[in-house]
Amino acid sequence: MLMKDFQVEKKKRNEILQMILLDPDICILDETDSGLDIDALKIISKGINNFMNQEKAIILITHYQRLLDYINPKYVHVMQKGKIIKTGSLELAKELEEKGYQQLFKN
């Protein structure tokens, strides 16, 4: 593992630790999976899953479905220019991974 990769992983772990310690009602996680290898992704996902419950709201921003292999969201939203243009379940994320975003703009 390169030192840069180690630093990214450590930073992401610290972000999740802060989230757990601060215990906010709502949390925004932007590109949490960015720069992580599969082992680090599993560790980060475990922290997020342990934090989630009925009284917490987590907005998880990602461009890739791979994070959702480890975290099961209630809703998936697709945004364009600051507006939600489509809402669905985990199936929407899987469909986007398979077919891409262009399918949303065919009409």
PDB file of C-alpha atoms in Angstrom:
ATOM      1  CA  MET A   1       0.000   0.000   0.000  1.00  0.00           C
ATOM      2  CA  LEU A   2       1.323   3.429  -0.900  1.00  0.00           C
ATOM      3  CA  MET A   3       1.647   6.045   1.822  1.00  0.00           C
ATOM      4  CA  LYS A   4      -0.872   8.245  -0.016  1.00  0.00           C
ATOM      5  CA  ASP A   5      -3.428   5.400   0.014  1.00  0.00           C
ATOM      6  CA  PHE A   6      -2.822   4.854   3.726  1.00  0.00           C
ATOM      7  CA  GLN A   7      -3.401   8.551   4.448  1.00  0.00           C
ATOM      8  CA  VAL A   8      -6.680   8.562   2.487  1.00  0.00           C
ATOM      9  CA  GLU A   9      -7.901   5.477   4.347  1.00  0.00           C
ATOM     10  CA  LYS A  10      -6.911   6.972   7.712  1.00  0.00           C
ATOM     11  CA  LYS A  11      -8.713  10.234   6.893  1.00  0.00           C
ATOM     12  CA  LYS A  12     -11.892   8.380   5.915  1.00  0.00           C
ATOM     13  CA  ARG A  13     -11.788   6.285   9.096  1.00  0.00           C
ATOM     14  CA  ASN A  14     -11.406   9.464  11.148  1.00  0.00           C
ATOM     15  CA  GLU A  15     -14.432  11.000   9.400  1.00  0.00           C
ATOM     16  CA  ILE A  16     -16.563   7.999  10.357  1.00  0.00           C
ATOM     17  CA  LEU A  17     -15.213   8.055  13.930  1.00  0.00           C
ATOM     18  CA  GLN A  18     -16.143  11.749  14.219  1.00  0.00           C
ATOM     19  CA  MET A  19     -19.628  10.976  12.923  1.00  0.00           C
ATOM     20  CA  ILE A  20     -20.092   8.280  15.560  1.00  0.00           C
ATOM     21  CA  LEU A  21     -18.680  10.403  18.415  1.00  0.00           C
ATOM     22  CA  LEU A  22     -20.624  13.565  17.500  1.00  0.00           C
ATOM     23  CA  ASP A  23     -23.801  11.500  17.006  1.00  0.00           C
ATOM     24  CA  PRO A  24     -25.648  13.985  14.742  1.00  0.00           C
ATOM     25  CA  ASP A  25     -29.281  13.474  13.726  1.00  0.00           C
ATOM     26  CA  ILE A  26     -28.329  14.124  10.114  1.00  0.00           C
ATOM     27  CA  CYS A  27     -25.007  13.467   8.443  1.00  0.00           C
ATOM     28  CA  ILE A  28     -23.792  14.236   4.923  1.00  0.00           C
ATOM     29  CA  LEU A  29     -21.052  11.945   3.629  1.00  0.00           C
ATOM     30  CA  ASP A  30     -19.607  13.144   0.325  1.00  0.00           C
ATOM     31  CA  GLU A  31     -17.632  10.670  -1.792  1.00  0.00           C
ATOM     32  CA  THR A  32     -16.892   8.480   1.225  1.00  0.00           C
ATOM     33  CA  ASP A  33     -15.700   5.695  -1.071  1.00  0.00           C
ATOM     34  CA  SER A  34     -13.259   7.880  -3.012  1.00  0.00           C
ATOM     35  CA  GLY A  35      -9.706   6.534  -2.961  1.00  0.00           C
ATOM     36  CA  LEU A  36     -10.453   3.466  -0.860  1.00  0.00           C
ATOM     37  CA  ASP A  37      -9.429  -0.091  -1.621  1.00  0.00           C
ATOM     38  CA  ILE A  38     -11.933  -2.894  -1.014  1.00  0.00           C
ATOM     39  CA  ASP A  39     -10.720  -3.671   2.520  1.00  0.00           C
ATOM     40  CA  ALA A  40     -10.961  -0.041   3.615  1.00  0.00           C
ATOM     41  CA  LEU A  41     -14.365   0.272   1.929  1.00  0.00           C
ATOM     42  CA  LYS A  42     -15.666  -2.646   4.005  1.00  0.00           C
ATOM     43  CA  ILE A  43     -14.373  -1.070   7.232  1.00  0.00           C
ATOM     44  CA  ILE A  44     -15.906   2.331   6.440  1.00  0.00           C
ATOM     45  CA  SER A  45     -19.198   0.698   5.447  1.00  0.00           C
ATOM     46  CA  LYS A  46     -19.326  -1.214   8.713  1.00  0.00           C
ATOM     47  CA  GLY A  47     -18.972   2.056  10.635  1.00  0.00           C
ATOM     48  CA  ILE A  48     -21.757   3.668   8.625  1.00  0.00           C
ATOM     49  CA  ASN A  49     -24.044   0.650   9.044  1.00  0.00           C
ATOM     50  CA  ASN A  50     -23.430   0.606  12.809  1.00  0.00           C
ATOM     51  CA  PHE A  51     -24.379   4.300  12.978  1.00  0.00           C
ATOM     52  CA  MET A  52     -27.612   4.043  10.985  1.00  0.00           C
ATOM     53  CA  ASN A  53     -30.946   3.676  12.760  1.00  0.00           C
ATOM     54  CA  GLN A  54     -34.522   4.960  12.541  1.00  0.00           C
ATOM     55  CA  GLU A  55     -33.636   8.259  14.221  1.00  0.00           C
ATOM     56  CA  LYS A  56     -30.674   9.125  11.972  1.00  0.00           C
ATOM     57  CA  ALA A  57     -30.598  10.507   8.469  1.00  0.00           C
ATOM     58  CA  ILE A  58     -27.538   9.951   6.321  1.00  0.00           C
ATOM     59  CA  ILE A  59     -27.120  11.587   2.951  1.00  0.00           C
ATOM     60  CA  LEU A  60     -24.488   9.525   1.184  1.00  0.00           C
ATOM     61  CA  ILE A  61     -23.123  11.069  -2.009  1.00  0.00           C
ATOM     62  CA  THR A  62     -21.344   8.754  -4.419  1.00  0.00           C
ATOM     63  CA  HIS A  63     -20.852   8.319  -8.141  1.00  0.00           C
ATOM     64  CA  TYR A  64     -20.385   4.577  -7.984  1.00  0.00           C
ATOM     65  CA  GLN A  65     -22.613   1.711  -6.967  1.00  0.00           C
ATOM     66  CA  ARG A  66     -19.805  -0.276  -5.310  1.00  0.00           C
ATOM     67  CA  LEU A  67     -20.343   1.402  -1.929  1.00  0.00           C
ATOM     68  CA  LEU A  68     -23.932   0.188  -2.029  1.00  0.00           C
ATOM     69  CA  ASP A  69     -22.687  -3.400  -2.087  1.00  0.00           C
ATOM     70  CA  TYR A  70     -22.019  -2.857   1.625  1.00  0.00           C
ATOM     71  CA  ILE A  71     -24.603  -0.229   2.614  1.00  0.00           C
ATOM     72  CA  ASN A  72     -28.298  -0.726   1.900  1.00  0.00           C
ATOM     73  CA  PRO A  73     -29.994   2.665   1.454  1.00  0.00           C
ATOM     74  CA  LYS A  74     -33.721   3.222   1.913  1.00  0.00           C
ATOM     75  CA  TYR A  75     -33.774   5.611  -1.051  1.00  0.00           C
ATOM     76  CA  VAL A  76     -31.567   6.382  -4.012  1.00  0.00           C
ATOM     77  CA  HIS A  77     -31.867   9.830  -5.575  1.00  0.00           C
ATOM     78  CA  VAL A  78     -30.319  11.038  -8.817  1.00  0.00           C
ATOM     79  CA  MET A  79     -29.529  14.730  -8.930  1.00  0.00           C
ATOM     80  CA  GLN A  80     -28.864  16.989 -11.875  1.00  0.00           C
ATOM     81  CA  LYS A  81     -28.085  20.683 -11.538  1.00  0.00           C
ATOM     82  CA  GLY A  82     -29.056  20.643  -7.864  1.00  0.00           C
ATOM     83  CA  LYS A  83     -32.464  19.009  -8.352  1.00  0.00           C
ATOM     84  CA  ILE A  84     -33.616  15.465  -7.718  1.00  0.00           C
ATOM     85  CA  ILE A  85     -34.663  14.087 -11.093  1.00  0.00           C
ATOM     86  CA  LYS A  86     -35.319  10.472 -10.117  1.00  0.00           C
ATOM     87  CA  THR A  87     -35.933   8.561  -6.902  1.00  0.00           C
ATOM     88  CA  GLY A  88     -35.951   4.835  -6.338  1.00  0.00           C
ATOM     89  CA  SER A  89     -34.556   1.999  -4.287  1.00  0.00           C
ATOM     90  CA  LEU A  90     -31.257   0.162  -4.439  1.00  0.00           C
ATOM     91  CA  GLU A  91     -32.516  -1.248  -7.743  1.00  0.00           C
ATOM     92  CA  LEU A  92     -32.199   2.238  -9.281  1.00  0.00           C
ATOM     93  CA  ALA A  93     -28.493   2.333  -8.382  1.00  0.00           C
ATOM     94  CA  LYS A  94     -27.966  -1.115  -9.889  1.00  0.00           C
ATOM     95  CA  GLU A  95     -29.809  -0.081 -13.054  1.00  0.00           C
ATOM     96  CA  LEU A  96     -27.669   3.054 -13.387  1.00  0.00           C
ATOM     97  CA  GLU A  97     -24.503   0.999 -12.917  1.00  0.00           C
ATOM     98  CA  GLU A  98     -25.611  -1.339 -15.676  1.00  0.00           C
ATOM     99  CA  LYS A  99     -27.141   1.118 -18.167  1.00  0.00           C
ATOM    100  CA  GLY A 100     -25.573   4.467 -17.282  1.00  0.00           C
ATOM    101  CA  TYR A 101     -27.164   7.865 -16.741  1.00  0.00           C
ATOM    102  CA  GLN A 102     -28.016   8.494 -20.388  1.00  0.00           C
ATOM    103  CA  GLN A 103     -31.129   6.322 -20.065  1.00  0.00           C
ATOM    104  CA  LEU A 104     -32.630   9.008 -17.812  1.00  0.00           C
ATOM    105  CA  PHE A 105     -32.467  11.582 -20.587  1.00  0.00           C
ATOM    106  CA  LYS A 106     -33.865   9.585 -23.524  1.00  0.00           C
ATOM    107  CA  ASN A 107     -37.312  11.230 -23.417  1.00  0.00           C
TER     108      ASN A 107
END
